[in-house]
XYZ file of C-alpha atoms in Angstrom:
298
model
C -20.560 -64.335 -62.065
C -18.381 -61.243 -61.721
C -15.103 -62.044 -59.976
C -14.063 -58.745 -58.386
C -10.619 -59.033 -56.798
C -10.437 -55.749 -54.885
C -11.285 -52.063 -54.701
C -8.778 -50.545 -57.089
C -9.225 -46.790 -57.024
C -11.518 -43.914 -56.158
C -12.251 -40.862 -58.309
C -13.426 -37.673 -56.618
C -14.867 -34.485 -58.143
C -13.735 -31.276 -56.439
C -14.496 -27.567 -56.565
C -11.221 -26.754 -54.763
C -8.196 -28.939 -55.444
C -6.020 -26.957 -53.045
C -8.120 -28.290 -50.147
C -7.448 -31.830 -51.330
C -3.731 -31.104 -51.639
C -3.618 -30.278 -47.931
C -6.014 -33.008 -46.881
C -4.579 -35.918 -48.897
C -0.929 -34.940 -48.579
C -0.598 -33.295 -45.176
C -3.445 -34.830 -43.160
C -3.744 -38.374 -44.559
C -0.099 -38.586 -45.592
C -0.624 -39.942 -49.116
C 2.195 -39.685 -51.662
C 1.719 -37.285 -54.570
C 1.912 -39.163 -57.862
C 2.000 -38.141 -61.487
C -0.562 -38.641 -64.200
C -1.555 -37.849 -67.754
C -3.847 -34.901 -66.978
C -2.031 -31.880 -65.485
C -5.336 -30.574 -64.059
C -5.870 -33.652 -61.878
C -4.300 -34.812 -58.626
C -2.966 -38.368 -58.498
C -2.307 -39.879 -55.067
C -0.371 -43.066 -54.335
C -0.339 -45.377 -51.301
C 1.496 -48.318 -52.875
C 3.039 -49.407 -56.201
C -0.161 -48.681 -58.181
C 0.214 -45.461 -60.182
C -2.784 -43.799 -58.511
C -5.324 -45.034 -55.962
C -7.048 -41.656 -55.459
C -7.632 -39.261 -58.348
C -9.142 -35.828 -57.671
C -10.301 -33.788 -60.648
C -11.759 -30.275 -61.038
C -15.555 -30.034 -61.143
C -18.461 -27.808 -60.158
C -19.474 -30.296 -57.425
C -17.771 -31.949 -54.437
C -18.594 -35.654 -54.418
C -17.489 -39.190 -55.158
C -17.489 -39.663 -58.929
C -16.687 -43.384 -59.274
C -15.152 -46.395 -57.564
C -12.904 -48.674 -59.609
C -12.974 -52.425 -58.980
C -10.125 -54.613 -60.202
C -10.643 -57.839 -62.137
C -7.888 -60.300 -62.996
C -7.673 -60.009 -66.775
C -9.478 -59.628 -70.100
C -11.331 -62.929 -69.730
C -12.712 -61.937 -66.313
C -13.880 -58.592 -67.699
C -15.508 -60.301 -70.689
C -17.366 -62.623 -68.311
C -18.465 -59.538 -66.353
C -19.842 -57.968 -69.547
C -21.860 -61.105 -70.283
C -23.110 -61.351 -66.700
C -24.225 -57.692 -66.592
C -25.991 -58.088 -69.956
C -27.910 -61.125 -68.688
C -28.824 -59.223 -65.505
C -30.194 -56.338 -67.573
C -27.562 -53.835 -66.394
C -26.572 -51.263 -69.026
C -22.862 -50.516 -69.185
C -20.553 -48.498 -71.387
C -17.000 -49.113 -72.522
C -14.246 -46.779 -71.396
C -13.014 -44.451 -74.129
C -9.356 -44.383 -75.149
C -8.946 -41.107 -73.241
C -10.450 -42.648 -70.095
C -8.231 -45.729 -70.320
C -5.162 -43.520 -70.767
C -6.100 -41.265 -67.844
C -6.823 -44.189 -65.506
C -3.840 -46.127 -66.889
C -5.801 -49.351 -67.314
C -6.028 -51.722 -70.285
C -9.816 -52.147 -70.328
C -12.730 -50.584 -68.490
C -16.505 -50.747 -68.358
C -18.747 -48.381 -66.400
C -22.275 -48.742 -65.019
C -24.412 -47.400 -62.189
C -26.218 -49.324 -59.483
C -29.958 -48.603 -58.998
C -29.080 -45.588 -56.763
C -26.737 -43.886 -59.228
C -23.489 -45.037 -57.580
C -20.931 -45.339 -60.393
C -18.881 -48.536 -60.653
C -15.933 -49.018 -63.009
C -14.703 -52.573 -63.602
C -11.170 -52.681 -65.007
C -8.069 -54.766 -65.459
C -4.427 -54.115 -66.279
C -3.730 -51.032 -64.159
C -0.148 -49.739 -64.228
C 2.275 -49.933 -61.341
C 5.438 -47.944 -60.837
C 9.145 -48.743 -60.686
C 9.638 -45.835 -58.266
C 8.960 -46.984 -54.701
C 6.198 -45.072 -52.956
C 7.580 -42.728 -50.291
C 4.747 -41.383 -48.160
C 5.331 -38.023 -46.431
C 5.201 -39.459 -42.891
C 6.702 -42.903 -43.600
C 3.410 -44.800 -43.181
C 2.969 -48.092 -44.994
C -0.561 -48.677 -46.270
C -2.149 -52.127 -46.197
C -3.071 -53.012 -49.793
C -1.864 -55.986 -51.875
C -4.597 -58.586 -52.359
C -6.823 -56.540 -50.003
C -6.932 -53.665 -52.481
C -7.063 -49.955 -51.708
C -9.371 -50.206 -48.687
C -13.146 -50.133 -48.383
C -16.021 -47.855 -49.280
C -19.494 -47.328 -47.820
C -22.109 -46.191 -50.339
C -25.551 -44.649 -49.842
C -28.563 -46.602 -51.134
C -32.325 -46.185 -50.744
C -33.395 -49.823 -50.450
C -31.308 -52.120 -48.254
C -33.091 -55.297 -49.425
C -32.582 -54.581 -53.123
C -29.007 -53.392 -52.479
C -28.081 -56.709 -50.877
C -29.571 -58.561 -53.843
C -27.849 -56.356 -56.418
C -24.397 -56.384 -54.828
C -24.390 -60.126 -54.105
C -26.365 -61.630 -57.015
C -25.345 -59.206 -59.753
C -21.879 -58.043 -58.662
C -20.718 -61.143 -56.782
C -19.850 -59.575 -53.403
C -20.115 -61.893 -50.392
C -21.967 -61.034 -47.191
C -19.575 -60.789 -44.246
C -21.542 -59.031 -41.494
C -24.791 -57.182 -40.836
C -25.978 -54.515 -38.425
C -29.567 -53.376 -37.916
C -30.618 -49.801 -37.235
C -33.953 -48.317 -36.163
C -35.834 -47.281 -39.294
C -36.573 -43.825 -37.893
C -32.831 -43.019 -38.144
C -33.252 -42.890 -41.913
C -36.769 -41.458 -42.064
C -38.723 -44.734 -42.072
C -41.659 -45.508 -39.775
C -40.945 -45.987 -36.027
C -40.493 -49.624 -35.038
C -39.133 -50.612 -38.462
C -35.623 -51.863 -39.082
C -33.047 -51.099 -41.769
C -29.845 -53.006 -42.429
C -26.260 -52.018 -42.895
C -24.556 -54.838 -44.774
C -20.820 -55.408 -45.047
C -19.598 -57.260 -48.133
C -16.233 -58.677 -49.113
C -14.346 -59.986 -52.135
C -10.924 -60.812 -50.660
C -9.310 -61.309 -47.217
C -10.244 -57.766 -46.106
C -13.304 -58.103 -43.839
C -15.293 -55.813 -46.118
C -14.508 -53.893 -49.284
C -18.027 -52.512 -49.768
C -20.797 -51.648 -47.338
C -24.016 -49.714 -47.761
C -26.184 -47.436 -45.660
C -29.862 -47.047 -46.662
C -29.823 -43.264 -46.505
C -29.347 -40.639 -49.252
C -26.127 -38.630 -49.154
C -25.344 -35.587 -51.336
C -21.635 -36.491 -51.545
C -22.593 -39.941 -52.979
C -20.360 -41.611 -50.392
C -20.607 -42.318 -46.658
C -16.917 -42.987 -46.129
C -13.741 -44.416 -47.625
C -11.352 -46.405 -45.419
C -7.559 -46.456 -45.680
C -5.535 -48.844 -43.515
C -1.961 -48.433 -42.283
C 0.265 -51.097 -40.784
C 0.906 -49.612 -37.313
C -1.130 -47.923 -34.595
C 1.504 -45.181 -34.294
C 0.706 -44.048 -37.848
C -2.963 -43.702 -36.849
C -1.984 -41.652 -33.801
C 0.285 -39.395 -35.831
C -2.446 -38.886 -38.421
C -4.840 -37.926 -35.622
C -2.340 -35.279 -34.497
C -2.165 -33.940 -38.069
C -5.984 -33.733 -38.145
C -5.771 -31.397 -35.131
C -2.793 -29.448 -36.507
C -4.504 -28.689 -39.837
C -7.958 -28.121 -38.346
C -9.603 -30.918 -40.326
C -13.082 -31.707 -38.936
C -12.965 -34.883 -36.818
C -16.122 -36.925 -37.480
C -15.470 -39.730 -34.987
C -12.947 -40.205 -32.232
C -10.520 -43.119 -32.044
C -12.239 -46.454 -31.448
C -12.245 -50.158 -32.291
C -15.014 -51.464 -34.531
C -16.896 -54.577 -33.566
C -17.216 -56.254 -36.968
C -13.792 -55.773 -38.605
C -11.968 -55.018 -35.323
C -10.215 -52.014 -36.864
C -8.811 -49.270 -34.615
C -9.572 -46.033 -36.430
C -10.853 -42.477 -36.437
C -12.989 -40.636 -39.017
C -12.227 -37.242 -40.539
C -14.372 -35.183 -42.928
C -12.865 -34.824 -46.398
C -13.217 -31.782 -48.687
C -15.530 -34.024 -50.759
C -18.148 -33.944 -47.993
C -17.742 -37.637 -47.094
C -15.630 -39.108 -44.304
C -12.305 -40.889 -44.514
C -11.778 -43.646 -41.966
C -8.076 -44.010 -41.133
C -7.246 -47.188 -39.278
C -5.078 -50.179 -38.511
C -5.306 -53.819 -37.401
C -8.327 -54.724 -39.540
C -9.597 -58.292 -39.495
C -8.845 -60.583 -42.427
C -11.124 -63.520 -43.173
C -11.086 -66.881 -44.933
C -14.238 -67.275 -47.040
C -14.126 -71.055 -46.700
C -14.612 -70.797 -42.945
C -16.321 -67.425 -42.486
C -19.820 -67.211 -41.007
C -21.821 -63.982 -41.487
C -23.357 -62.706 -38.265
C -25.114 -59.626 -36.898
C -23.055 -57.289 -34.743
C -24.970 -55.521 -31.960
C -22.880 -52.350 -31.773
C -20.748 -50.199 -34.070
C -17.697 -50.454 -31.839
C -16.262 -52.192 -28.775
C -15.084 -48.784 -27.558
C -14.643 -45.223 -28.821
C -15.873 -43.914 -32.181
C -17.878 -41.039 -30.756
C -19.541 -39.725 -33.911
C -20.065 -36.402 -32.215
C -16.347 -35.974 -32.882
C -15.677 -35.941 -29.143
C -17.491 -32.655 -28.618
């Protein structure tokens, strides 16, 4: 089995890095880091050298999500498991390892062309992270945050992510099939999957998305930091995708803002942590207890 410990990093392709400089630094309040490639942007939220890397491209979309494993042995076991499951993967080149600042890396795609990178040995910094607005991000054994990916087949996605990649089902939510172009009266599933105490690190929506990502979530340690970020969204004219609300499944208080990559960033606090030994997966009947107007409050 693959023993993923957490979501380690996200790599984003961009046609306009200046938009990301404003969005990541001034709206989200991430700390600008340094990295090997002067053309790329490296953003920090904790001691890891870079959690978000934005690089120049002719498209705006998610390029890859990095998932952290414990060590060389765990990555070797992952190689063997993927081979047995018939999943083709490639080894990271020396240049890729140097740019990501990891010791080893393999890359593969899921059946819907979402790119996964499994790695170990990422670098961390002696310089403390000083975010522009003094927010502390919730990371540690919970990793960078969570990501929601687009898939085309919710049944096969659940099989692939649990049986092949080793994610654990934490929660489900059903949606009318017609929302995603299926026949009226049918049902599709959003599934929320975890690998550590964070309620979910990966979820999927059975609906194509040109940005190759539905949203990425970053968590801060205090509600005030969420409120201040919401004020910066207004100040910089960033498009609000969903108003402040509290989710039903992971209990997070958050808002959603559209990134220059075309996908949303959920910015929240007070997310639920779970103990796998005692957790029971259930079906939530609503997105949120309150708030989260996905009309952006219009």
